[in-house]
Coordinates of C-alpha atoms in Angstrom, one line a residue:
M1 CA -11.5 6.6 7.4
R2 CA -10.1 6.8 11.3
N3 CA -10.7 3.4 13.3
L4 CA -9.8 3.3 16.9
G5 CA -7.1 1.9 18.9
R6 CA -4.2 2.6 21.4
R7 CA -1.0 3.3 20.2
S8 CA 2.1 1.2 21.4
N9 CA 5.7 1.8 21.2
R10 CA 7.6 0.4 18.0
K11 CA 8.9 -2.7 20.2
Q12 CA 5.6 -3.8 20.5
L13 CA 4.6 -3.7 16.9
S14 CA 5.6 -7.3 16.6
F15 CA 3.3 -8.9 19.0
V16 CA 0.2 -6.6 19.3
V17 CA -3.0 -7.5 17.5
V18 CA -4.1 -4.9 14.9
A19 CA -7.4 -3.5 16.1
G20 CA -9.3 0.1 16.1
M21 CA -7.6 2.3 13.6
V22 CA -7.7 5.7 12.6
M23 CA -8.1 5.0 9.4
A24 CA -8.0 1.4 9.1
M25 CA -8.9 0.2 5.6
F26 CA -11.1 -2.5 4.2
A27 CA -10.0 -2.4 0.5
A28 CA -9.2 -6.0 -0.2
T29 CA -11.7 -8.3 1.7
M30 CA -13.2 -9.2 -1.7
P31 CA -11.8 -10.7 -4.6
A32 CA -11.4 -7.3 -6.2
T33 CA -11.8 -4.5 -3.6
A34 CA -12.5 -0.9 -3.8
A35 CA -13.0 0.2 -7.1
T36 CA -13.8 -3.7 -7.7
S37 CA -16.7 -3.1 -5.1
A38 CA -17.8 -0.3 -7.2
A39 CA -19.8 -0.6 -10.6
A40 CA -17.5 0.7 -12.6
A41 CA -14.6 -0.8 -11.0
T42 CA -14.0 -4.1 -12.4
S43 CA -13.1 -2.4 -15.8
V44 CA -10.0 -3.8 -17.7
R45 CA -8.1 -1.1 -18.9
T46 CA -4.2 -0.3 -19.1
G47 CA -2.6 3.0 -19.2
G48 CA -5.3 5.0 -17.7
D49 CA -8.1 4.0 -20.2
T50 CA -11.4 4.1 -18.0
S51 CA -13.6 3.4 -21.1
A52 CA -13.9 -0.1 -20.9
E53 CA -16.1 -1.2 -17.9
K54 CA -18.1 -4.1 -17.1
P55 CA -21.2 -4.3 -14.3
M56 CA -19.7 -6.3 -11.1
T57 CA -21.1 -9.3 -10.1
E58 CA -23.9 -10.0 -7.6
E59 CA -21.6 -12.4 -5.4
D60 CA -19.1 -9.6 -5.3
A61 CA -21.6 -7.2 -4.3
R62 CA -23.1 -9.6 -1.6
K63 CA -19.4 -9.5 -0.1
A64 CA -19.7 -5.8 0.0
L65 CA -22.9 -6.0 2.1
D66 CA -21.4 -8.5 4.3
A67 CA -18.5 -6.1 5.0
A68 CA -20.5 -3.2 5.5
K69 CA -22.8 -5.4 8.1
K70 CA -19.5 -6.1 10.0
V71 CA -19.1 -2.1 10.3
K72 CA -22.5 -1.4 11.6
R73 CA -23.0 -4.4 13.9
S74 CA -22.6 -3.4 17.7
Q75 CA -19.2 -3.6 19.4
G76 CA -20.4 -2.6 23.0
V77 CA -18.2 -5.3 24.4
R78 CA -15.1 -3.2 24.7
G79 CA -13.3 -6.3 26.0
A80 CA -13.4 -7.9 23.0
R81 CA -11.6 -5.8 20.9
Q82 CA -7.6 -5.8 21.2
V83 CA -5.5 -3.0 20.0
V84 CA -2.2 -2.0 18.2
P85 CA -0.9 1.3 17.0
G86 CA -2.4 2.3 13.6
R87 CA -6.0 1.5 15.6
H88 CA -7.2 -1.0 13.0
V89 CA -9.3 -3.9 13.7
S90 CA -8.0 -7.1 12.8
G91 CA -10.5 -8.6 10.0
R92 CA -12.9 -5.9 10.3
P93 CA -13.4 -3.2 7.3
D94 CA -13.0 0.3 7.4
A95 CA -16.1 2.1 7.8
T96 CA -15.6 4.8 5.1
I97 CA -14.2 2.3 2.6
A98 CA -17.0 -0.6 3.6
L99 CA -19.9 1.5 3.1
T100 CA -18.3 3.2 -0.1
D101 CA -18.0 0.0 -1.6
L102 CA -21.4 -0.9 -0.8
W103 CA -22.5 2.3 -2.2
N104 CA -20.8 1.5 -5.5
A105 CA -22.0 -2.2 -5.4
K106 CA -25.7 -1.8 -4.3
D107 CA -27.4 -1.9 -8.1
S108 CA -26.1 -5.4 -8.2
L109 CA -27.8 -6.9 -5.4
G110 CA -30.8 -8.6 -5.2
R111 CA -34.0 -7.1 -4.3
S112 CA -33.9 -8.1 -0.5
S113 CA -30.2 -7.2 -0.3
K114 CA -30.7 -3.7 -1.7
A115 CA -33.0 -3.1 1.1
A116 CA -30.6 -4.3 3.6
A117 CA -28.0 -1.9 1.6
R118 CA -30.4 1.1 2.0
E119 CA -30.5 0.5 5.6
L120 CA -27.0 0.2 6.3
L121 CA -25.9 3.3 4.0
R122 CA -28.9 5.7 5.5
R123 CA -27.9 8.8 7.7
P124 CA -27.7 8.7 11.2
K125 CA -30.8 10.6 13.1
A126 CA -30.3 13.6 15.3
L127 CA -32.7 16.0 16.9
T128 CA -30.9 19.5 16.0
Q129 CA -28.5 20.9 14.5
T130 CA -25.9 24.0 14.2
C131 CA -25.0 25.1 10.7
S132 CA -22.3 27.7 9.4
D133 CA -22.5 28.8 5.6
V134 CA -21.2 25.5 4.1
I135 CA -22.1 22.9 6.6
C136 CA -24.2 21.6 9.2
V137 CA -23.8 19.7 12.3
H138 CA -26.6 17.6 13.3
Y139 CA -26.6 16.2 17.0
T140 CA -28.7 15.1 20.0
P141 CA -28.4 17.2 23.2
G142 CA -29.4 15.9 26.7
K143 CA -29.2 12.4 27.8
G144 CA -28.2 9.3 26.0
G145 CA -25.3 7.4 24.7
D146 CA -25.1 9.8 21.3
K147 CA -25.5 13.0 23.3
A148 CA -23.1 16.0 22.7
S149 CA -23.4 19.4 24.3
V150 CA -24.4 22.5 22.3
A151 CA -20.8 24.1 22.8
Y152 CA -19.1 20.9 21.3
A153 CA -21.4 20.8 18.5
K154 CA -20.5 24.4 17.5
Q155 CA -16.7 23.4 17.9
V156 CA -17.1 20.7 15.6
R157 CA -19.3 23.2 13.4
D158 CA -16.2 25.6 13.4
V159 CA -13.4 22.9 12.9
V160 CA -15.1 21.4 9.6
T161 CA -15.9 24.7 8.3
K162 CA -12.4 25.7 8.7
V163 CA -11.2 22.6 7.0
H164 CA -13.8 23.1 4.2
K165 CA -12.6 26.4 3.4
L166 CA -8.9 25.4 3.3
Y167 CA -9.4 22.5 1.1
V168 CA -11.4 25.2 -1.2
K169 CA -8.9 27.6 -1.1
A170 CA -6.3 25.0 -1.9
G171 CA -8.2 24.4 -5.2
Y172 CA -10.1 21.1 -4.3
R173 CA -13.6 20.6 -5.2
K174 CA -16.2 21.3 -2.5
P175 CA -18.0 18.1 -1.5
A176 CA -20.8 17.5 -3.1
A177 CA -24.0 18.6 -1.1
D178 CA -27.3 17.0 -0.7
K179 CA -30.5 18.5 -1.9
A180 CA -32.8 17.4 0.7
V181 CA -31.3 17.6 4.4
T182 CA -29.5 21.0 4.1
P183 CA -29.8 21.8 0.7
G184 CA -26.5 23.1 -0.6
K185 CA -24.5 22.2 2.7
V186 CA -22.6 19.1 3.5
D187 CA -23.9 17.6 6.7
I188 CA -21.9 16.1 9.8
Y189 CA -23.2 13.8 12.3
L190 CA -22.3 13.3 16.0
Q191 CA -22.7 9.8 17.7
N192 CA -21.1 8.1 20.3
L193 CA -18.7 5.7 17.7
Y194 CA -16.1 4.9 20.4
D195 CA -18.2 1.8 21.1
E196 CA -17.9 1.0 17.7
G197 CA -14.1 1.3 17.3
Y198 CA -14.3 4.3 15.1
Y199 CA -12.9 8.0 15.4
G200 CA -15.1 8.8 12.4
Y201 CA -16.2 8.0 8.6
C202 CA -18.0 9.3 5.7
A203 CA -20.0 7.7 3.3
P204 CA -21.3 8.7 -0.1
E205 CA -24.9 9.1 -0.8
T206 CA -26.2 10.2 -3.9
K207 CA -24.4 10.2 -7.4
V208 CA -23.9 13.6 -8.8
S209 CA -21.9 12.2 -12.1
Q210 CA -20.4 9.2 -13.5
K211 CA -18.2 8.7 -10.7
A212 CA -18.6 11.7 -8.3
A213 CA -21.2 11.6 -5.4
T214 CA -22.6 13.5 -2.4
A215 CA -21.4 12.8 0.9
Y216 CA -22.1 12.7 4.5
C217 CA -19.8 12.4 7.5
V218 CA -19.9 11.0 11.3
L219 CA -17.8 12.0 13.9
D220 CA -17.5 11.0 17.6
N221 CA -19.8 12.8 20.1
D222 CA -17.1 14.0 22.4
Y223 CA -13.5 12.3 21.8
A224 CA -13.3 12.0 25.7
A225 CA -9.9 11.2 27.2
S226 CA -11.7 8.4 29.3
E227 CA -12.2 6.4 26.0
Y228 CA -9.6 7.9 23.2
G229 CA -6.8 8.0 25.8
S230 CA -4.4 11.1 26.4
S231 CA -1.9 10.5 23.4
N232 CA -3.8 13.4 21.9
T233 CA -6.2 16.0 23.6
P234 CA -10.1 15.5 22.5
T235 CA -9.6 18.8 20.4
E236 CA -6.9 17.5 18.8
N237 CA -8.5 14.2 18.1
L238 CA -11.4 16.0 16.6
R239 CA -9.1 18.1 14.2
V240 CA -7.0 15.5 12.6
T241 CA -10.2 13.2 12.2
A242 CA -12.1 15.9 10.8
A243 CA -9.2 17.0 8.6
H244 CA -8.9 13.2 7.4
E245 CA -12.4 12.4 6.8
Y246 CA -13.4 15.7 5.2
F247 CA -10.8 14.8 2.6
H248 CA -12.6 11.9 1.8
A249 CA -15.6 13.9 1.3
V250 CA -13.7 15.9 -1.1
Q251 CA -12.4 12.8 -2.8
F252 CA -16.0 11.6 -3.4
A253 CA -16.6 14.9 -5.6
Y254 CA -14.0 13.4 -7.9
D255 CA -14.3 9.6 -7.8
A256 CA -15.8 7.5 -5.2
G257 CA -14.4 4.4 -6.9
E258 CA -10.7 5.6 -6.8
D259 CA -7.9 3.1 -5.6
R260 CA -8.3 2.8 -2.1
W261 CA -4.6 3.1 -1.4
M262 CA -4.4 6.6 -2.6
M263 CA -7.7 7.7 -1.1
E264 CA -6.2 6.8 2.4
S265 CA -2.6 8.0 2.0
T266 CA -3.7 11.0 0.7
A267 CA -6.4 11.6 3.3
T268 CA -3.2 10.5 6.1
W269 CA -1.1 13.2 4.2
A270 CA -3.9 15.9 4.5
E271 CA -4.5 15.6 8.2
D272 CA -0.8 16.6 9.0
E273 CA -1.0 19.1 6.4
V274 CA -4.1 21.1 8.0
Y275 CA -3.1 20.3 11.6
D276 CA 0.8 20.1 11.1
S277 CA 1.7 20.1 15.0
I278 CA -0.5 17.4 16.1
N279 CA 1.7 14.7 13.9
D280 CA -0.7 12.0 14.4
N281 CA 0.0 10.3 11.5
R282 CA 3.4 9.5 12.1
Q283 CA 2.3 6.4 14.1
Y284 CA 1.8 4.7 10.4
L285 CA 5.3 5.1 9.2
A286 CA 6.2 1.9 10.9
Y287 CA 4.1 0.1 8.3
G288 CA 4.6 2.2 5.1
Q289 CA 7.6 2.2 2.8
L290 CA 10.0 3.9 5.0
E291 CA 10.3 1.0 7.1
D292 CA 8.5 -1.9 4.6
Q293 CA 9.8 -1.0 1.2
R294 CA 9.1 -4.5 -0.3
K295 CA 5.7 -4.4 0.2
P296 CA 4.1 -2.7 -3.0
M297 CA 3.1 1.0 -2.1
D298 CA -0.2 0.5 -3.5
N299 CA -1.1 -2.7 -1.7
S300 CA -4.7 -2.5 -0.4
S301 CA -5.2 -5.8 1.5
P302 CA -6.9 -5.6 4.6
S303 CA -3.8 -6.7 6.8
N304 CA -1.7 -3.9 4.9
L305 CA -1.7 -1.0 7.4
G306 CA 0.9 0.7 4.8
I307 CA -1.7 2.8 3.0
Y308 CA -1.5 4.7 5.8
G309 CA 2.1 4.9 6.3
N310 CA 2.5 5.6 2.8
W311 CA 1.3 9.2 3.1
I312 CA 5.2 9.5 3.5
F313 CA 5.3 9.4 -0.5
F314 CA 2.8 12.2 -1.1
R315 CA 4.9 14.3 1.7
Y316 CA 8.3 13.4 -0.5
L317 CA 6.1 15.0 -3.4
S318 CA 4.9 17.7 -1.4
E319 CA 8.2 18.7 -0.3
K320 CA 9.9 18.3 -3.7
F321 CA 7.4 20.3 -5.6
T322 CA 6.8 23.0 -3.1
K323 CA 4.5 25.4 -5.3
K324 CA 1.3 25.9 -3.4
R325 CA -2.3 26.8 -4.2
G326 CA -3.9 28.7 -1.1
D327 CA -2.0 26.7 1.8
L328 CA -1.4 23.3 0.3
P329 CA 1.1 21.9 -1.8
A330 CA -0.2 22.0 -5.5
V331 CA 1.1 18.8 -6.4
I332 CA -1.1 16.7 -4.6
L333 CA -4.1 18.7 -6.1
G334 CA -2.7 18.2 -9.5
I335 CA -3.0 14.2 -9.0
W336 CA -6.7 14.3 -7.8
N337 CA -7.6 16.8 -10.7
R338 CA -6.7 13.7 -12.8
T339 CA -8.5 11.2 -11.3
P340 CA -12.2 11.5 -12.6
S341 CA -10.7 10.2 -16.0
T342 CA -8.0 7.6 -14.8
Y343 CA -6.6 5.2 -11.9
S344 CA -4.3 6.1 -9.4
T345 CA -1.0 5.7 -11.0
T346 CA -1.6 6.9 -13.8
A347 CA -2.7 10.3 -12.0
I348 CA 0.3 10.7 -10.6
R349 CA 2.6 10.1 -13.6
Q350 CA 0.4 12.5 -15.6
A351 CA 0.6 15.4 -12.6
L352 CA 4.7 14.6 -12.4
A353 CA 5.0 14.8 -16.5
E354 CA 3.5 18.2 -16.3
R355 CA 6.4 19.3 -13.7
G356 CA 8.9 17.9 -16.1
T357 CA 9.8 14.8 -14.5
T358 CA 8.5 10.9 -14.3
L359 CA 7.6 8.6 -11.7
K360 CA 10.3 6.4 -12.1
R361 CA 12.9 9.4 -11.3
E362 CA 10.8 10.3 -8.5
Y363 CA 10.4 6.7 -6.8
V364 CA 13.9 6.1 -6.9
R365 CA 14.6 9.6 -5.3
F366 CA 11.9 8.8 -2.7
A367 CA 14.0 5.4 -2.0
A368 CA 17.1 7.5 -1.7
A369 CA 15.2 10.2 0.3
N370 CA 14.1 7.6 3.0
L371 CA 17.7 6.1 3.5
A372 CA 18.2 9.1 5.2
P373 CA 14.9 10.7 6.7
S374 CA 16.4 13.0 9.2
K375 CA 18.4 14.6 6.3
T376 CA 15.6 14.8 3.4
Y377 CA 12.3 15.7 5.2
S378 CA 11.8 18.6 7.3
E379 CA 10.4 16.6 10.4
G380 CA 12.5 13.6 9.4
R381 CA 14.2 13.7 12.8
A382 CA 11.0 12.5 14.3
Y383 CA 10.6 9.7 11.7
Y384 CA 11.8 6.0 12.4
P385 CA 15.3 5.3 11.5
P386 CA 16.1 3.9 7.7
V387 CA 16.3 -0.1 7.3
H388 CA 17.9 -2.2 4.8
D389 CA 17.5 -5.4 3.0
G390 CA 21.0 -6.5 2.9
R391 CA 24.3 -5.9 4.9
K392 CA 27.7 -6.8 3.8
V393 CA 31.0 -5.8 6.1
L394 CA 34.1 -5.3 3.8
P395 CA 37.7 -5.5 5.6
A396 CA 40.8 -4.5 4.0
K397 CA 41.1 -7.3 1.3
R398 CA 40.7 -7.7 -2.5
Q399 CA 37.7 -9.3 -2.8
T400 CA 34.2 -9.1 -5.1
V401 CA 30.9 -9.6 -3.5
G402 CA 27.5 -9.7 -5.1
G403 CA 23.9 -10.4 -4.8
K404 CA 20.2 -9.8 -6.3
F405 CA 16.8 -8.5 -5.2
T406 CA 13.7 -9.5 -7.0
L407 CA 11.1 -6.6 -6.7
K408 CA 7.5 -6.5 -6.7
H409 CA 6.0 -3.3 -8.8
L410 CA 6.3 -0.1 -6.5
T411 CA 8.7 -1.3 -4.2
Y412 CA 12.8 -0.7 -3.6
A413 CA 15.5 -2.6 -1.9
S414 CA 19.3 -1.4 -0.6
Q415 CA 22.3 -3.2 -0.2
R416 CA 24.2 -1.7 2.7
L417 CA 28.4 -1.9 2.5
V418 CA 30.1 -1.0 5.2
P419 CA 34.0 -0.8 5.5
K420 CA 35.6 -2.4 8.3
K421 CA 39.3 -1.4 9.5
V422 CA 40.0 0.1 6.0
G423 CA 42.8 2.2 5.5
K424 CA 44.1 4.7 2.8
G425 CA 44.3 3.7 -0.6
W426 CA 41.6 1.5 -0.7
K427 CA 38.4 1.6 -3.4
L428 CA 35.1 0.4 -3.9
R429 CA 33.6 -0.1 -7.5
V430 CA 30.2 -1.1 -7.4
K431 CA 28.2 -2.5 -10.6
V432 CA 24.5 -3.1 -11.0
D433 CA 22.6 -4.7 -13.5
V434 CA 19.4 -3.0 -13.8
A435 CA 16.5 -5.3 -15.3
R436 CA 13.8 -3.0 -17.8
T437 CA 15.3 0.1 -17.5
N438 CA 11.8 1.4 -18.7
A439 CA 10.4 1.4 -15.3
N440 CA 13.4 0.3 -12.8
A441 CA 16.3 2.5 -11.7
A442 CA 19.4 2.3 -9.3
V443 CA 20.9 5.0 -7.1
V444 CA 24.1 4.6 -4.7
S445 CA 24.2 6.8 -1.6
V446 CA 27.6 7.2 0.1
F447 CA 27.5 8.3 3.7
R448 CA 30.6 9.8 4.9
T449 CA 31.9 10.2 8.4
D450 CA 31.7 13.7 8.3
G451 CA 27.9 13.5 8.5
T452 CA 27.3 14.6 4.7
R453 CA 26.0 12.3 2.0
G454 CA 26.5 12.0 -1.8
V455 CA 23.6 10.4 -3.9
Y456 CA 24.5 9.2 -7.3
H457 CA 22.0 8.1 -9.8
L458 CA 23.2 5.6 -11.8
K459 CA 22.4 5.6 -15.8
P460 CA 22.5 1.9 -17.3
N461 CA 23.4 1.3 -20.6
R462 CA 21.5 -0.7 -23.2
K463 CA 22.1 -3.8 -21.3
G464 CA 21.2 -2.2 -18.1
I465 CA 24.7 -2.1 -16.6
A466 CA 26.2 0.7 -14.8
T467 CA 29.1 1.3 -12.6
K468 CA 30.1 3.8 -9.7
T469 CA 33.6 4.1 -8.2
I470 CA 34.1 5.4 -4.6
K471 CA 37.9 6.4 -4.8
S472 CA 38.5 6.8 -1.1
F473 CA 36.6 3.7 0.6
S474 CA 38.4 4.1 4.3
S475 CA 36.8 3.7 7.5
K476 CA 37.9 7.0 8.7
R477 CA 36.0 8.5 5.5
I478 CA 33.1 6.5 4.7
R479 CA 30.5 5.0 7.2
K480 CA 28.8 3.2 4.7
V481 CA 27.5 2.9 0.9
E482 CA 23.7 1.9 0.0
V483 CA 23.2 0.5 -3.2
T484 CA 19.2 1.1 -3.8
F485 CA 16.9 -0.7 -6.7
A486 CA 13.6 0.6 -7.1
N487 CA 10.8 -0.8 -9.4
A488 CA 8.3 2.0 -10.5
S489 CA 6.2 -0.2 -12.7
S490 CA 2.9 1.2 -12.4
N491 CA 1.0 0.4 -15.9
F492 CA -1.9 -1.9 -15.0
K493 CA -4.3 -4.4 -16.6
C494 CA -7.2 -3.7 -14.6
G495 CA -10.1 -5.8 -13.4
Q496 CA -7.9 -9.0 -12.5
G497 CA -9.1 -9.4 -9.1
T498 CA -6.1 -8.0 -7.1
A499 CA -5.6 -5.9 -4.0
F500 CA -3.6 -3.3 -6.0
T501 CA -4.2 -0.4 -8.3
C502 CA -7.4 -0.7 -10.3
H503 CA -7.8 -4.1 -8.8
G504 CA -5.1 -5.2 -11.8
T505 CA -1.6 -6.7 -12.4
A506 CA 1.2 -4.4 -13.1
S507 CA 2.6 -4.8 -16.5
P508 CA 5.5 -5.6 -16.1
D509 CA 5.8 -6.7 -12.6
R510 CA 8.6 -8.3 -11.1
A511 CA 12.2 -7.6 -11.9
T512 CA 15.1 -9.3 -10.4
H513 CA 18.2 -6.6 -10.1
R514 CA 22.0 -7.7 -9.8
W515 CA 24.7 -6.0 -8.0
W516 CA 28.5 -6.6 -7.3
A517 CA 31.1 -4.6 -5.1
K518 CA 34.7 -5.1 -5.6
T519 CA 37.5 -3.8 -3.3
Y520 CA 40.7 -3.0 -4.5
R521 CA 43.6 -0.7 -4.5

């Protein structure tokens, strides 16, 4: 989902208030969000087992209804909205996610509430349409708040048709089309979404299998620069919104109850793959693990914009595994192909196993890559600079320093060691104690003054101990050394009312790692 707001520079991030966002996520306004809102999402399962499912409660269904009501209410008083980069409305649900949650929850509602849910999920109205061979754009010409020109409606038709065909050529399922309004085609509606604070949204409509559903989408009726600003042109806003939202329609064809963090992260990834030159998704990097690595990657709480910034993880995978199907990297397709039978992190593990690797291995490599984005990502020079969790300056004297990090699942942390006025002959020995080595890992990155970098993946013994010696730790040769720990724990006990994968708890979750650094000659 794409919600509305203004961009701000990085210095403003600490004091602006969250508001209308390109894709603001709802996923954790309930005790168990997203899939918990779904009738099939309160299952208690581990290791990807989706067989044990139980109905959601009417109380949780009512919470989904209340959230959807907030989406549909009038937002006509523009002065009431405060904005930040990421364009997320603080405390207000994302339309795609809120309507999807309501759709999943509707069967658990009481009689009167079901009627309210049907009204909220009802399609918009439009007077006419223009169609291609795969989609129809419904719009209202002439006068009125939702008016759209014939030329613009045709532009939307052509853009969404291109996006549709690109996804299908890349091997993704076609969005399931309805059988009533325009049989066999996906419907797109044009409305004035600016007054509601959104760029666009999609919603599931009719169940076509145990988990999949048809979809319709709503886009703005002009993306006028007077409303949406000049950071992007109206056409650019249309293109990236169409690519992002239509990917949600694709996702519904797999599993409308899939984990929301992966739905939003991969939709944000997709918009940049389809329209690489627009780069609208870079604004989210300040919230994802490129900058905030201590927050679990799968955290779908409403205050966490990281689910959008964590598109960078899927960019890492798609730049590492470059094989394409059609015009898109095939590795993300491999993940989505597995989602109908499991939850997000298991789907990722399985897709990586098919490529001869593991999530633990790739997650720690992802952590190391984020220490030098300009060297490891194709567009990394335009990304935010790397951050660290601890910094120690080491002068030319014999000493041993140390510390520890306690990491939650799917997080990482780095300790920076910097030589200060250190001459020839000095060495640095790094020792680590890695907890739970089945899911946790450590890496040492050596940044040299000549601009080169060495990355050393440590191999702990049975007790979790590993060492690495930098034989020339002089200030003239070494700029810094980073000791990085990563917790790739991704197995979950589901249905525990959390904002994480399958609303579960990672098993195991927290891990405490220790490090020591000794300077000597």
